[in-house]
Each structure stands twice: as structure tokens, then as C-alpha cells.
Tab-separated table of C-alpha atoms in Angstrom:
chain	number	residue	atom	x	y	z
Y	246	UNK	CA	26.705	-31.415	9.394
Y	247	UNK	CA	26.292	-27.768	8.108
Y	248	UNK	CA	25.750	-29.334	4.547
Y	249	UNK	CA	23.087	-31.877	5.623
Y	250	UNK	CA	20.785	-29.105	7.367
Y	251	UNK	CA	21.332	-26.779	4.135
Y	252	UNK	CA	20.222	-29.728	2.093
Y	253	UNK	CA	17.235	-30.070	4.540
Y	254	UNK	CA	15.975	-26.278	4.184
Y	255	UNK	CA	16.653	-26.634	0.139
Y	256	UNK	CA	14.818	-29.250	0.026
Y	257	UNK	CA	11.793	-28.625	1.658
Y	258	UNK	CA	8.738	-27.388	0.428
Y	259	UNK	CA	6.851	-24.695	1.564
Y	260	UNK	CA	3.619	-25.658	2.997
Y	261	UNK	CA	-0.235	-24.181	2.276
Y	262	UNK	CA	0.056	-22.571	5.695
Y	263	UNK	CA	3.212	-20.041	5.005
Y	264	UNK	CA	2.086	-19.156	1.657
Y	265	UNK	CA	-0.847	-17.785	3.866
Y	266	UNK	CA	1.473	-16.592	6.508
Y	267	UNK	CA	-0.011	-12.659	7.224
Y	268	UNK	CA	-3.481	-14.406	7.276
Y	269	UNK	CA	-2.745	-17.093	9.544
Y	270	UNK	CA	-1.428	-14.677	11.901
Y	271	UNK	CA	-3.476	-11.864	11.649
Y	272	UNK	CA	-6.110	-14.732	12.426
Y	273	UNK	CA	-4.040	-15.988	15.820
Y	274	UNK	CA	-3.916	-12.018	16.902
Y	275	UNK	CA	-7.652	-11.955	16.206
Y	276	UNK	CA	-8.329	-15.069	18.522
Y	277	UNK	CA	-6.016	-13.695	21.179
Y	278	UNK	CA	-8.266	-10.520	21.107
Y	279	UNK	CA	-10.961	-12.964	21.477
Y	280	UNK	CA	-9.580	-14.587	24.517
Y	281	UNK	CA	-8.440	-11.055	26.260
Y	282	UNK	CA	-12.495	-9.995	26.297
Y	283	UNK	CA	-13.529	-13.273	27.409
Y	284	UNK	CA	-10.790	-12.508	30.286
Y	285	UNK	CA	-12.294	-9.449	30.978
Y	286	UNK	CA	-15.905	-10.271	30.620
Y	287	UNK	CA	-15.239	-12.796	33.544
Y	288	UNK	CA	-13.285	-10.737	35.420
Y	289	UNK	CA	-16.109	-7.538	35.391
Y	290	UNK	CA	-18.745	-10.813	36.294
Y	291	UNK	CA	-16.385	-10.940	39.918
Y	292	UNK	CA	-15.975	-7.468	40.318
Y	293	UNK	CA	-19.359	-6.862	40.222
Y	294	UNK	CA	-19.951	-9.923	42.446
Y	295	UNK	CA	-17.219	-8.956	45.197
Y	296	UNK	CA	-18.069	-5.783	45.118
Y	297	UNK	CA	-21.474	-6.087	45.757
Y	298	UNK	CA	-21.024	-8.535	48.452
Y	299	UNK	CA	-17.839	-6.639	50.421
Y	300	UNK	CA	-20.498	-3.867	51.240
Y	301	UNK	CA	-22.689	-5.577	53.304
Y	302	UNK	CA	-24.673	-2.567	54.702
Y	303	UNK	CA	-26.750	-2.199	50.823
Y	304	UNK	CA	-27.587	-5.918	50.749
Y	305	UNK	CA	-30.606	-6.595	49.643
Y	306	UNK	CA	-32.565	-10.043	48.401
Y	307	UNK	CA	-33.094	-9.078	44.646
Y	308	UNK	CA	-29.504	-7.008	45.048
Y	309	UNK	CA	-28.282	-10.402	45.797
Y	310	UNK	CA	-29.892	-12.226	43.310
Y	311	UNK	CA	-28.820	-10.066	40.203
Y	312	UNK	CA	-25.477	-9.871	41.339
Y	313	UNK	CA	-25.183	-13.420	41.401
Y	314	UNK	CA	-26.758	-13.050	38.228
Y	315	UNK	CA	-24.186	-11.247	36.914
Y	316	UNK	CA	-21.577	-13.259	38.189
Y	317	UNK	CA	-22.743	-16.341	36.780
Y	318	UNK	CA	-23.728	-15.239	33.218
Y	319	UNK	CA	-20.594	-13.236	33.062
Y	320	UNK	CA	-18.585	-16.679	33.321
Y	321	UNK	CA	-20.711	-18.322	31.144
Y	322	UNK	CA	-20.711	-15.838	28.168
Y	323	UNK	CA	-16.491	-15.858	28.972
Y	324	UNK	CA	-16.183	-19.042	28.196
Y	325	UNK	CA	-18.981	-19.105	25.415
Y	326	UNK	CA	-16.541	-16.881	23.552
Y	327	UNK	CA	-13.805	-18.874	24.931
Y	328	UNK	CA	-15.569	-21.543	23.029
Y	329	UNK	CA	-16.208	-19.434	19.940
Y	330	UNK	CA	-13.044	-18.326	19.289
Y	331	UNK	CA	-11.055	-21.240	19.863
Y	332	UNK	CA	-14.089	-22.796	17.249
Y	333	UNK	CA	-13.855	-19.822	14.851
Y	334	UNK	CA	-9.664	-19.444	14.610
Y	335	UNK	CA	-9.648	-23.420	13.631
Y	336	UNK	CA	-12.519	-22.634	10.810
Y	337	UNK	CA	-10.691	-19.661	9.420
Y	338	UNK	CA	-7.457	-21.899	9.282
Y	339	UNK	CA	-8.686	-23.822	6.792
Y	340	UNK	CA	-10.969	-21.518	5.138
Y	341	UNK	CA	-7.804	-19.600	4.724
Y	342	UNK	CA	-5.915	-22.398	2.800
Y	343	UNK	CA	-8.394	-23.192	1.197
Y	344	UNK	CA	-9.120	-19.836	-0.067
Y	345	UNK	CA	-13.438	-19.766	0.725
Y	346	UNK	CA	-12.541	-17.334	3.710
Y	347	UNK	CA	-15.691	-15.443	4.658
Y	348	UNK	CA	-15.921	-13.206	8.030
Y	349	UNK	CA	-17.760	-14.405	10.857
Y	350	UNK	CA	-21.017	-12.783	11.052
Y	351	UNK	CA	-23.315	-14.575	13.667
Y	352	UNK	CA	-20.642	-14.974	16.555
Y	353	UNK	CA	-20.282	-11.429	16.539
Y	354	UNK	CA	-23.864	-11.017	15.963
Y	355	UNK	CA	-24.758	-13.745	19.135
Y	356	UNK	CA	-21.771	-12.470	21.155
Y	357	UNK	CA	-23.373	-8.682	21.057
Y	358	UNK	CA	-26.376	-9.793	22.496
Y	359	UNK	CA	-25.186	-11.499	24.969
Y	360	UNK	CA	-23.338	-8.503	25.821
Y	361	UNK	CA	-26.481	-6.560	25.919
Y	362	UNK	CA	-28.475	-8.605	28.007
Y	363	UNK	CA	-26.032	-8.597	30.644
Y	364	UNK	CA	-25.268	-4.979	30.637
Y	365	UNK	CA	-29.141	-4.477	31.075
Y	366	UNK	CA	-28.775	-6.457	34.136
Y	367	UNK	CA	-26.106	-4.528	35.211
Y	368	UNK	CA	-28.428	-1.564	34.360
Y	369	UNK	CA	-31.130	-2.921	36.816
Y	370	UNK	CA	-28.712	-4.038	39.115
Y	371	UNK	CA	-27.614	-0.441	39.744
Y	372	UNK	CA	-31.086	1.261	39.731
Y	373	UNK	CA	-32.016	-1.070	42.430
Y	374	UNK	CA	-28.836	-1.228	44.206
């Protein structure tokens, strides 16, 4: 039995993946990062939200509105990077093998923005607020 599985591992080739190994995991770590902001992004789009809504006594109608606002575009831009990431770690596993790697410019680029616009909101939300 011992024999058999030592023929097995002899026998095997390595594939295009672990002769890339510290680039195909530096890449997972990379898209894990991705995935923690996109956690957090959400999670500061309900914060602000329940926040905003447990102190009743400040409400206001365009309070209201651009905390739902945030709320809702703080989702949406977590999972757009949800989306991203997932679409981004899958490209760089093959650009990897392949060896035509080339950083990711615009997602960082399109996720920034995004990242702007809402914390602009936030700054509105707060002057008004």
C-alpha cells in the first residue's frame, strides 16, 4: 500500500499552477483583502443607516433620504467589488500561468471613485444631519 502511494507522488507531474505557487497565493490573499473591504464597505452602509434611524429626534426628510442613500450604494459598491474580485483573482490565475500577468489598473481606478462619491455623501449627510 505504502509502495503504491510512493509510486503515485513519483510519478506525478507537477502542474502549471505549483510552479507558480507564491503567485497563486499571494493572488488568493489579495482577493481575500478584496472581499474583507467589500465586508466592511457594507457593513459602514448599515451603520450609517441604523444609526441614523435609532435617533429619531434628528430625523429629517433629506436626512432620511441620504442615509438611505448611503445604505443602498454602500451594498451595491460591496458587492460590485465582490464581483470584481472574484472576476479579477480568476483573470490573474491564468494570466499567471500563462506568464502575460499585468496589474489591474481600472478596478482600482473605478473602485476609488466609487469610494469617493459615497464618502461625499457621507460628507453631505453629516453637514445636514
Amino acid at each position: 500500500m505504502k509502495e503504491n502511494q510512493t509510486n503515485k507522488l513519483e510519478s506525478s507531474s507537477p502542474t502549471v499552477d505549483s510552479t507558480y505557487i507564491q503567485q497563486h497565493l499571494a493572488n488568493e490573499r489579495t482577493f481575500l483583502a478584496w472581499i474583507r473591504t467589500a465586508i466592511a464597505i457594507i457593513g459602514v452602509g448599515f451603520l450609517v443607516t441604523n444609526v441614523h434611524f435609532t435617533m429619531k429626534s434628528s430625523l429629517s426628510p433629506i436626512g432620511d433620504l441620504l442615509a438611505n442613500i448611503i445604505g443602498i450604494s454602500s451594498v451595491i459598491l460591496g458587492i460590485l467589488t465582490i464581483i470584481m474580485a472574484t472576476a479579477v483573482y480568476m483573470k490573474k490565475i491564468t494570466a499567471i500561468n500563462n506568464q502575460t500577468f499585468q496589474a489591474p489598473k481600472k478596478t482600482v481606478v473605478i473602485l476609488s471613485i466609487f469610494i469617493i462619491i459615497i464618502s461625499l455623501i457621507f460628507c453631505i449627510y453629516f453637514l445636514i444631519a
